[in-house]
CSV table of C-alpha atoms in Angstrom, one decimal:
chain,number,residue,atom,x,y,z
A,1,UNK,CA,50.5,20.8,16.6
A,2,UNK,CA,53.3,18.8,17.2
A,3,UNK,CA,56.4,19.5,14.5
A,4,UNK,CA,57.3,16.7,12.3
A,5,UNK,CA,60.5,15.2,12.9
A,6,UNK,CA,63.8,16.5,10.3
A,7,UNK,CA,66.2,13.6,8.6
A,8,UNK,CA,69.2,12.7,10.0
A,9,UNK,CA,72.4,15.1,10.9
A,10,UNK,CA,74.2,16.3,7.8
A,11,UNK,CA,77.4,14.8,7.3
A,12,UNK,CA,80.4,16.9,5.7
A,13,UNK,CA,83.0,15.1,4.5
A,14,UNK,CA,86.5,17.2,3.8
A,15,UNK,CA,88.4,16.2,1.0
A,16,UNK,CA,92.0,17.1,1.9
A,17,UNK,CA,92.2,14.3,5.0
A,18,UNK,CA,90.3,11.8,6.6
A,19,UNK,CA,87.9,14.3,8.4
A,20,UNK,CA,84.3,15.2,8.5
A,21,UNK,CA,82.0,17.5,10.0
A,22,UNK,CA,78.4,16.6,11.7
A,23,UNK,CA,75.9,19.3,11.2
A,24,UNK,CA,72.7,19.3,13.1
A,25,UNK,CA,70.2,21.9,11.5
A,26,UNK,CA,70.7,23.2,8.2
A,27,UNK,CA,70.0,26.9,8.0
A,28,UNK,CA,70.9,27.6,11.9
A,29,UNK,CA,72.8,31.0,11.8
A,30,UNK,CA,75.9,29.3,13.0
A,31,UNK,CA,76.3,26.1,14.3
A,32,UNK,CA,79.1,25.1,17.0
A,33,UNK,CA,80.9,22.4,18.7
A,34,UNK,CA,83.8,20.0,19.5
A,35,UNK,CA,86.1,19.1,17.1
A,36,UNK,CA,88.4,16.0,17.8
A,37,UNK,CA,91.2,13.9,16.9
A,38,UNK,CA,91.7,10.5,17.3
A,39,UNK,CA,92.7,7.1,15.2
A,40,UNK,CA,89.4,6.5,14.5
A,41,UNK,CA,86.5,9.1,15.3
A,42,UNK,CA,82.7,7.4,14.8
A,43,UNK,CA,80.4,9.8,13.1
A,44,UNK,CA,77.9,8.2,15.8
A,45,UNK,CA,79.4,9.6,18.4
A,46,UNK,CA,79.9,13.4,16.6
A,47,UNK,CA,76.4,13.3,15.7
A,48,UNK,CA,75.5,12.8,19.5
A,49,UNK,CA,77.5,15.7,20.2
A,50,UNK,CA,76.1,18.0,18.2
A,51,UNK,CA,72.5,16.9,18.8
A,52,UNK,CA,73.7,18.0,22.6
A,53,UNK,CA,75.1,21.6,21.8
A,54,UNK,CA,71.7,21.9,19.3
A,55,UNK,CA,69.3,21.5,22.5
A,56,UNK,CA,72.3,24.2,24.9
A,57,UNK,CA,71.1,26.8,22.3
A,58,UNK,CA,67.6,25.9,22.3
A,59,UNK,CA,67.4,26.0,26.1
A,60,UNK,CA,68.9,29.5,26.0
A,61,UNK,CA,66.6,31.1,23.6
A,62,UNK,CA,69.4,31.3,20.6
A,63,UNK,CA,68.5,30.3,17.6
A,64,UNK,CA,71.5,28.3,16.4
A,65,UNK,CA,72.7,24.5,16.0
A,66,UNK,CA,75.0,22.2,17.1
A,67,UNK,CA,77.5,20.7,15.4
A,68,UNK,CA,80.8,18.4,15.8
A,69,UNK,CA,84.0,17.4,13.9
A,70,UNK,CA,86.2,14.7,14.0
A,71,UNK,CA,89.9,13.8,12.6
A,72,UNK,CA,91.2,10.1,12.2
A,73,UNK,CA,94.6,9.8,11.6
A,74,UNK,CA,97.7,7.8,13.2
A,75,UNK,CA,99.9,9.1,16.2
A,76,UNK,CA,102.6,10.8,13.7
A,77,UNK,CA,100.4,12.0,10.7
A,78,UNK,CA,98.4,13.9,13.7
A,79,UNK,CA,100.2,17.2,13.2
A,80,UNK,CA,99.3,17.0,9.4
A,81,UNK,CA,95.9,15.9,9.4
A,82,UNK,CA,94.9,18.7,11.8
A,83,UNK,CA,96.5,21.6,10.0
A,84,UNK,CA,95.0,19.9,6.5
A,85,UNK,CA,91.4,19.8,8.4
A,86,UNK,CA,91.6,23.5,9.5
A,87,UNK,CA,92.7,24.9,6.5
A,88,UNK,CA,89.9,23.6,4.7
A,89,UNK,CA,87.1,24.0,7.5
A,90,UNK,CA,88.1,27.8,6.8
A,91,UNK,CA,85.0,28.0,4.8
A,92,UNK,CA,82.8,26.8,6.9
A,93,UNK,CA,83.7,29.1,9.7
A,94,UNK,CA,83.7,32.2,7.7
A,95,UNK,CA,79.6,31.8,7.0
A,96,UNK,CA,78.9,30.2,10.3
A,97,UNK,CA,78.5,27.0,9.2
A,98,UNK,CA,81.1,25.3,11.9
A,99,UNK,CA,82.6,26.9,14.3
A,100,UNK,CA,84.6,24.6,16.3
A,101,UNK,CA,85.4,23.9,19.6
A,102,UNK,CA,89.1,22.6,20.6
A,103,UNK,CA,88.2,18.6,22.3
A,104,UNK,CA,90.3,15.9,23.1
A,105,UNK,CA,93.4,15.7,20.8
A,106,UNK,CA,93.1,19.2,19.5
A,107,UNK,CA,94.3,22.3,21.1
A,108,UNK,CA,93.2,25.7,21.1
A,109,UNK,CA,96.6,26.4,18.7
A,110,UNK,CA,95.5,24.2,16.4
A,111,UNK,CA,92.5,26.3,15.4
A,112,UNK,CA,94.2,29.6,15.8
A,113,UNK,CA,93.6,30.5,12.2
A,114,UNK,CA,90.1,29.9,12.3
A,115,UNK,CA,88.9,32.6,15.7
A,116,UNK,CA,88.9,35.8,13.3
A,117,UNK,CA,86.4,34.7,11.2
A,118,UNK,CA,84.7,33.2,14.4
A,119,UNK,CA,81.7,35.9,15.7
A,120,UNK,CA,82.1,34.3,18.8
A,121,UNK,CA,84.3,36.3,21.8
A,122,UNK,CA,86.4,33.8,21.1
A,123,UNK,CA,89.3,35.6,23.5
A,124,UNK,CA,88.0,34.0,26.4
A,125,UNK,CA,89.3,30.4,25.2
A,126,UNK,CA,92.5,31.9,25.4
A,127,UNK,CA,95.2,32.7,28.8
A,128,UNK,CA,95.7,30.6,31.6
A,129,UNK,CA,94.4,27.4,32.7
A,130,UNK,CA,92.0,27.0,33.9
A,131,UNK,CA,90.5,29.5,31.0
A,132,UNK,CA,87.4,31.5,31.7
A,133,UNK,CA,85.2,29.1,29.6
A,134,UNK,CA,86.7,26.2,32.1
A,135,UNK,CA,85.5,28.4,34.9
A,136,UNK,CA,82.3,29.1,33.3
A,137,UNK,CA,81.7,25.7,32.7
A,138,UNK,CA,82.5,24.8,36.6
A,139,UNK,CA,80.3,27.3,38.0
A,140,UNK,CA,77.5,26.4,35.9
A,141,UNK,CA,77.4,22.4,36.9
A,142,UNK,CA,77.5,24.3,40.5
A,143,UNK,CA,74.2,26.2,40.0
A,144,UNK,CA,72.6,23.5,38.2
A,145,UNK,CA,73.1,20.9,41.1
A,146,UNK,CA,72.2,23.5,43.8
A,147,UNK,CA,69.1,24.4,41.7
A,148,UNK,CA,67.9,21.0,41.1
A,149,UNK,CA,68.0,19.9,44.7
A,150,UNK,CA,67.4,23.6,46.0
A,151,UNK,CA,70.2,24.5,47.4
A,152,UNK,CA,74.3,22.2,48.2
A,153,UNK,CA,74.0,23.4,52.4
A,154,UNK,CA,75.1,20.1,53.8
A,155,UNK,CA,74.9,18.1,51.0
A,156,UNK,CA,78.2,15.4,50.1
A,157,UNK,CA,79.4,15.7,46.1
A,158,UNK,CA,81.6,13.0,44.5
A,159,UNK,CA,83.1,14.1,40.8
A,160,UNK,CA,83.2,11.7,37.9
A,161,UNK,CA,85.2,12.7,35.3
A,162,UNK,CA,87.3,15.7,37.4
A,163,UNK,CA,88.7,17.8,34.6
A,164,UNK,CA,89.1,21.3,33.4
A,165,UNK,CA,85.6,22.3,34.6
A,166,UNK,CA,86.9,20.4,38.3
A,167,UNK,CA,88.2,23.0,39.9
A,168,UNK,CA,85.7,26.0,39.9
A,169,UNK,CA,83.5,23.3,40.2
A,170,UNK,CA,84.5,21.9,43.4
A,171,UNK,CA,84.8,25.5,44.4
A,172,UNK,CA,81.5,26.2,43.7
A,173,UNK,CA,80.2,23.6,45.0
A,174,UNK,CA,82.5,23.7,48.6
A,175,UNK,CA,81.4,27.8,48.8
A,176,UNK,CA,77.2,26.7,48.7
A,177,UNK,CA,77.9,24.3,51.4
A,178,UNK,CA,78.9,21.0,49.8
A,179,UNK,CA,81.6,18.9,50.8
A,180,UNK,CA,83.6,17.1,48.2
A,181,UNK,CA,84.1,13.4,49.1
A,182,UNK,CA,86.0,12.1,46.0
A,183,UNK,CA,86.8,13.0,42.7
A,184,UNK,CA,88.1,10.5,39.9
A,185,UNK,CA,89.9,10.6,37.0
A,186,UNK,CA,90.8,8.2,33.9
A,187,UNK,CA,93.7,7.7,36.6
A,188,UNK,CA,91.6,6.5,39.4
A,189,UNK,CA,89.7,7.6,42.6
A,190,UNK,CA,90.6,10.2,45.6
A,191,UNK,CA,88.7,10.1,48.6
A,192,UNK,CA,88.1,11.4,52.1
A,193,UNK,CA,84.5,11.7,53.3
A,194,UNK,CA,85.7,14.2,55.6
A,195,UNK,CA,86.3,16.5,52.5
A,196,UNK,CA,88.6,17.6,49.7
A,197,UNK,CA,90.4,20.9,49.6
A,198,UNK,CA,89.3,22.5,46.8
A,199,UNK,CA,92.3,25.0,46.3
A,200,UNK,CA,94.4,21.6,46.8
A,201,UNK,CA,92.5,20.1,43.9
A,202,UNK,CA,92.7,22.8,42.2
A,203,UNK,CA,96.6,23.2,42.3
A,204,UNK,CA,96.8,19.1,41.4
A,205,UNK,CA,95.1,20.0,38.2
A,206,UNK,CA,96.9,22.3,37.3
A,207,UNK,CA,100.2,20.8,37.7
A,208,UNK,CA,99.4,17.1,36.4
A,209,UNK,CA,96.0,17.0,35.0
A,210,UNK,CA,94.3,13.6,35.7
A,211,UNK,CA,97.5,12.2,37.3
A,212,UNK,CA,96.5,14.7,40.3
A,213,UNK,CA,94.8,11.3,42.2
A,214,UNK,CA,98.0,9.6,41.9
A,215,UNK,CA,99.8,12.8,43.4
A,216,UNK,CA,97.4,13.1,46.0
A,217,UNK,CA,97.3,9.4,47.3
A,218,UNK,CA,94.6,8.0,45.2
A,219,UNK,CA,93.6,4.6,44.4
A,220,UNK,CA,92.3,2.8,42.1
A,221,UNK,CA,88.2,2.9,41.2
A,222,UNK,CA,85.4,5.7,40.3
A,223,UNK,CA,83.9,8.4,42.6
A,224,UNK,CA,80.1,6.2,41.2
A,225,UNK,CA,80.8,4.1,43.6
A,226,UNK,CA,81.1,6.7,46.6
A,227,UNK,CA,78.8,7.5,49.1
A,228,UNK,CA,77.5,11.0,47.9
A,229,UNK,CA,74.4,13.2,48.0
A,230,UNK,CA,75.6,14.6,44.8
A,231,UNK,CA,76.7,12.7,41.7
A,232,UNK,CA,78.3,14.6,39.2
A,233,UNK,CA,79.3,12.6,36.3
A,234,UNK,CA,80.9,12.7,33.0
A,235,UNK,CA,84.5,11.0,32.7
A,236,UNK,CA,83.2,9.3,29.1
A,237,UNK,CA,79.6,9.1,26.8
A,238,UNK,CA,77.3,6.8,28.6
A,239,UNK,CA,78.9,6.8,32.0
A,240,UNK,CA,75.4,6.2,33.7
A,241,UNK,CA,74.4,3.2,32.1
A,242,UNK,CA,70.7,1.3,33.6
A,243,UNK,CA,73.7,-1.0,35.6
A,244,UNK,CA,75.3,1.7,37.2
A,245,UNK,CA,72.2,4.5,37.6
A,246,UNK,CA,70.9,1.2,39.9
A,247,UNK,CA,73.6,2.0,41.9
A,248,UNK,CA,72.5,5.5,42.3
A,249,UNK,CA,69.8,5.0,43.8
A,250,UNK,CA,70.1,6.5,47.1
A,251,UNK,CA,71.7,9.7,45.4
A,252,UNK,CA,69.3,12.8,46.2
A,253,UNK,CA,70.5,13.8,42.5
A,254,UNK,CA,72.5,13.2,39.3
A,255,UNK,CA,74.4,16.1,37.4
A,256,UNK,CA,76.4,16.1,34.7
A,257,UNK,CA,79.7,17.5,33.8
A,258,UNK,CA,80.3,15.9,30.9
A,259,UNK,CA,78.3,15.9,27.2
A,260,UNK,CA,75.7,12.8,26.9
A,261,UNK,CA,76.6,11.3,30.7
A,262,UNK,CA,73.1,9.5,31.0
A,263,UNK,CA,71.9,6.8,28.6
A,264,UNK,CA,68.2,6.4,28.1
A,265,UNK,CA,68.2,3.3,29.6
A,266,UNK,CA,70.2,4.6,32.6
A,267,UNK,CA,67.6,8.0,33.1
A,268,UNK,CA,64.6,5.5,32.7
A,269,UNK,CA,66.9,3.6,36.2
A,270,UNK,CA,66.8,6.9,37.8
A,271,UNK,CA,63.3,8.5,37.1
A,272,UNK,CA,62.4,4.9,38.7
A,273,UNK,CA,64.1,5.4,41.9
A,274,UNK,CA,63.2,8.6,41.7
A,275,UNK,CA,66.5,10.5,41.1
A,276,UNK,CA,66.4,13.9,39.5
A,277,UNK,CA,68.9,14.0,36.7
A,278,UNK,CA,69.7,17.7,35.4
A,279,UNK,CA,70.2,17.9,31.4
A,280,UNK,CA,73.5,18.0,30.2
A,281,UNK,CA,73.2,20.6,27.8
A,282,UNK,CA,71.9,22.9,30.3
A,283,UNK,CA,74.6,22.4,33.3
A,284,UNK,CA,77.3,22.5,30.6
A,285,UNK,CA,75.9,25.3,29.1
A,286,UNK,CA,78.2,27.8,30.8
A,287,UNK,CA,80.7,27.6,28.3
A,288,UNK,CA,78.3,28.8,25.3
A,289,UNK,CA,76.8,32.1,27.6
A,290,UNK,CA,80.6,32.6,28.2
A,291,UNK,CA,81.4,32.9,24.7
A,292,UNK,CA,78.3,34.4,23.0
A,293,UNK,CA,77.3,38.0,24.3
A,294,UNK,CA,79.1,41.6,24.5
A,295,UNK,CA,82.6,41.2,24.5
A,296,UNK,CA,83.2,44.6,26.9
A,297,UNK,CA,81.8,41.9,29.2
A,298,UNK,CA,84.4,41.4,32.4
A,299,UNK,CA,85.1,38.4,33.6
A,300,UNK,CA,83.1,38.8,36.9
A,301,UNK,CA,80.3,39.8,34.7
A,302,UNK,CA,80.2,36.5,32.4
A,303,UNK,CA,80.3,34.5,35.6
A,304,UNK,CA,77.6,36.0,37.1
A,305,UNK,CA,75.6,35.7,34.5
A,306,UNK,CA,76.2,32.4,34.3
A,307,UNK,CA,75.1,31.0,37.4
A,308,UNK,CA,72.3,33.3,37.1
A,309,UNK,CA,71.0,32.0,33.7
A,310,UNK,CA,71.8,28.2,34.8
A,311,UNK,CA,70.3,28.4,38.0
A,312,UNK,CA,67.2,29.8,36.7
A,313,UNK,CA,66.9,27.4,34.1
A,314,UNK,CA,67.3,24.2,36.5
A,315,UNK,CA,65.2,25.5,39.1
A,316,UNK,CA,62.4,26.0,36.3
A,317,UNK,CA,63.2,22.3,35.6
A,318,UNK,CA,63.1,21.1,39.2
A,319,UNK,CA,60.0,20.5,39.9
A,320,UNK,CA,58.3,18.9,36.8
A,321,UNK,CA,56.9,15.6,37.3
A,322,UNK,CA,58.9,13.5,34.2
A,323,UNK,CA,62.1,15.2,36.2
A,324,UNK,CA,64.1,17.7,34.9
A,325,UNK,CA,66.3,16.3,32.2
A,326,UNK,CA,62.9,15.6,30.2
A,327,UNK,CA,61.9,19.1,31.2
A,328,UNK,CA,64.6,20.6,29.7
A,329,UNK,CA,64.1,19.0,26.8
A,330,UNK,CA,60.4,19.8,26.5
A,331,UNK,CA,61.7,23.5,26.7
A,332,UNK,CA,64.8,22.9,24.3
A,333,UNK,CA,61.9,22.1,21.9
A,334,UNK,CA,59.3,24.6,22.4
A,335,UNK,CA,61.7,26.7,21.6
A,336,UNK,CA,63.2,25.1,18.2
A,337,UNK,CA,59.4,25.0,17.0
A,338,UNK,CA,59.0,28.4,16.9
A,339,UNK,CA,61.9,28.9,14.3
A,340,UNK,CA,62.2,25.5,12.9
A,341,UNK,CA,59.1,23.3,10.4
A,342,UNK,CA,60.7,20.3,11.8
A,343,UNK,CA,62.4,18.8,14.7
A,344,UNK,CA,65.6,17.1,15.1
A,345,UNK,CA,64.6,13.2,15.5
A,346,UNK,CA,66.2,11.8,19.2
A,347,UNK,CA,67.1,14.1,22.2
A,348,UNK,CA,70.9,14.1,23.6
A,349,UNK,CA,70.9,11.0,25.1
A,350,UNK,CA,74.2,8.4,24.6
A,351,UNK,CA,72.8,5.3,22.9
């Protein structure tokens, strides 16, 4: 019997600032995800965030939810809103209720108070950049992409949306055979279809973030519009559109490295011209294996495991004849039937 279908994500509201907190099953164990500052964050957007992280835990046999935060406030009542917002999500992390995720406008600092109570091995968000969750995240798109299309031998990549994740990524990607052709940023578009260093992106990252295009030459313009094998995209919610997944249609395959990349409308475009598209919230899932699981773990160990768990999973979902994003959601939800009466109504999908 198909499960009925649960109301809509649980809205928290805080009191203490303009904040609130989009909770995706009630009764999960825990429930995690981003939490971000901005002007004006839309509870829409939160909501399709943690619908996202709800289906990574579902697709990985763990029985927990999404969820996602977000904290409007002006440029200088930033500093205050944040601390206000963390002091009273205190709560809510203590009984696993929210545990958040630093996004864009909030560091890792900023919810420094709240990792004790956190059961994750929430150490690993900390050190250098690019952190081991970064890495985890990279290496994960990696196996995904090779896993979908059987293997990267040969096969050109262009990056949408090069960011943390970019550089293990690329490196990834370059080590299975791959060549990276261009990469783009919210400052525009490198490329070079003979190939990108990826040790050379990797050090422009690290020492000016998106500006690295600029540094490196760039122009102006999105990696979409390259010639690739390989799309990996993800530089905003609803990048693939149905306009620009018709311009994809030559792509041997579509994988995301962002949250909520595809649009229904754009993964109806691709199944037409027959484009495999991976699932979000199982390429990005590298960053949830990394931070759940023994904490004796090393390093090498978490990354192995995660291209061994992601692989698996998008090579399971190759094959199927609706693609593979729907196939990962068909699993997601096999799964969340066996603990939940009802299901979430709407898979991860940006409107």
């Amino acid at each position: 019997m198909i499960a009925a279908y649960a109301r809509r994500v649980r809205i928290h509201k805080l009191e203490s600032t303009t904040a609130f907190v989009a909770i995706d099953l009630d009764g999960a164990e825990a429930s995690s995800g981003p939490i971000r500052w901005a002007r004006k964050i839309l509870q829409g957007g939160a909501k399709d965030l943690a619908r996202s992280q709800t289906y990574t835990y579902a697709a990985l046999g763990m029985q927990r939810g999404g969820a996602s935060g977000g904290i409007s406030a002006d440029g200088p009542d930033r500093d205050a809103a944040v601390a206000a917002a963390v002091t009273e999500l205190a709560g809510l992390t203590a009984d696993g209720t929210y545990l958040p995720d630093a996004a864009k406008g909030v560091a890792e600092s900023d919810l420094a108070p709240l990792r004790e109570a956190d059961p994750r091995d929430t150490a690993r968000l900390g050190g250098a950049a690019p952190t081991l969750v970064d890495r985890a995240e990279g290496l994960g798109i990696a196996a995904c992409a090779a896993a979908t299309l059987g293997g990267l031998d040969g096969r050109s990549v262009a990056i949408d949306g090069f960011a943390a994740n970019g550089p293990a990524l690329a490196a990834s990607a370059v080590e299975r055979g791959a060549t990276i052709v261009a990469v783009s940023t919210a400052a525009g578009l490198l490329a070079d279809p003979s190939g990108l260093d990826p040790a050379t992106l990797a050090d422009a990252w690290g020492a000016h973030g998106a500006d690295l295009v600029t540094e490196l030459g760039g122009t102006d313009g999105s990696a979409l519009g390259a010639a690739a094998d390989v799309v990996v995209a993800g530089a905003k919610t609803g990048t693939i559109d149905h306009r620009v997944a018709a311009g994809l249609a030559e792509a041997a395959a579509v994988v995301p490295c962002g949250r909520l990349a595809l649009t229904a409308k754009g993964l109806a475009t691709l199944r037409r011209a027959g484009v495999p598209a991976a699932a979000d919230f199982v390429a990005l899932a590298g960053s949830t294996l990394a931070l759940w699981g023994d904490p004796h773990r090393t390093e090498a160990e978490i990354l192995a495991g995660v291209v061994e768990d992601i692989g698996e999973l998008a090579a399971e979902y190759a094959g199927h004849d609706d693609g593979p994003l729907l196939a990962a959601c068909y699993d997601a939800e096999s799964f969340l039937r066996t603990w939940r009466e009802t299901l979430p109504f709407g898979r991860p999908l940006a409107p």
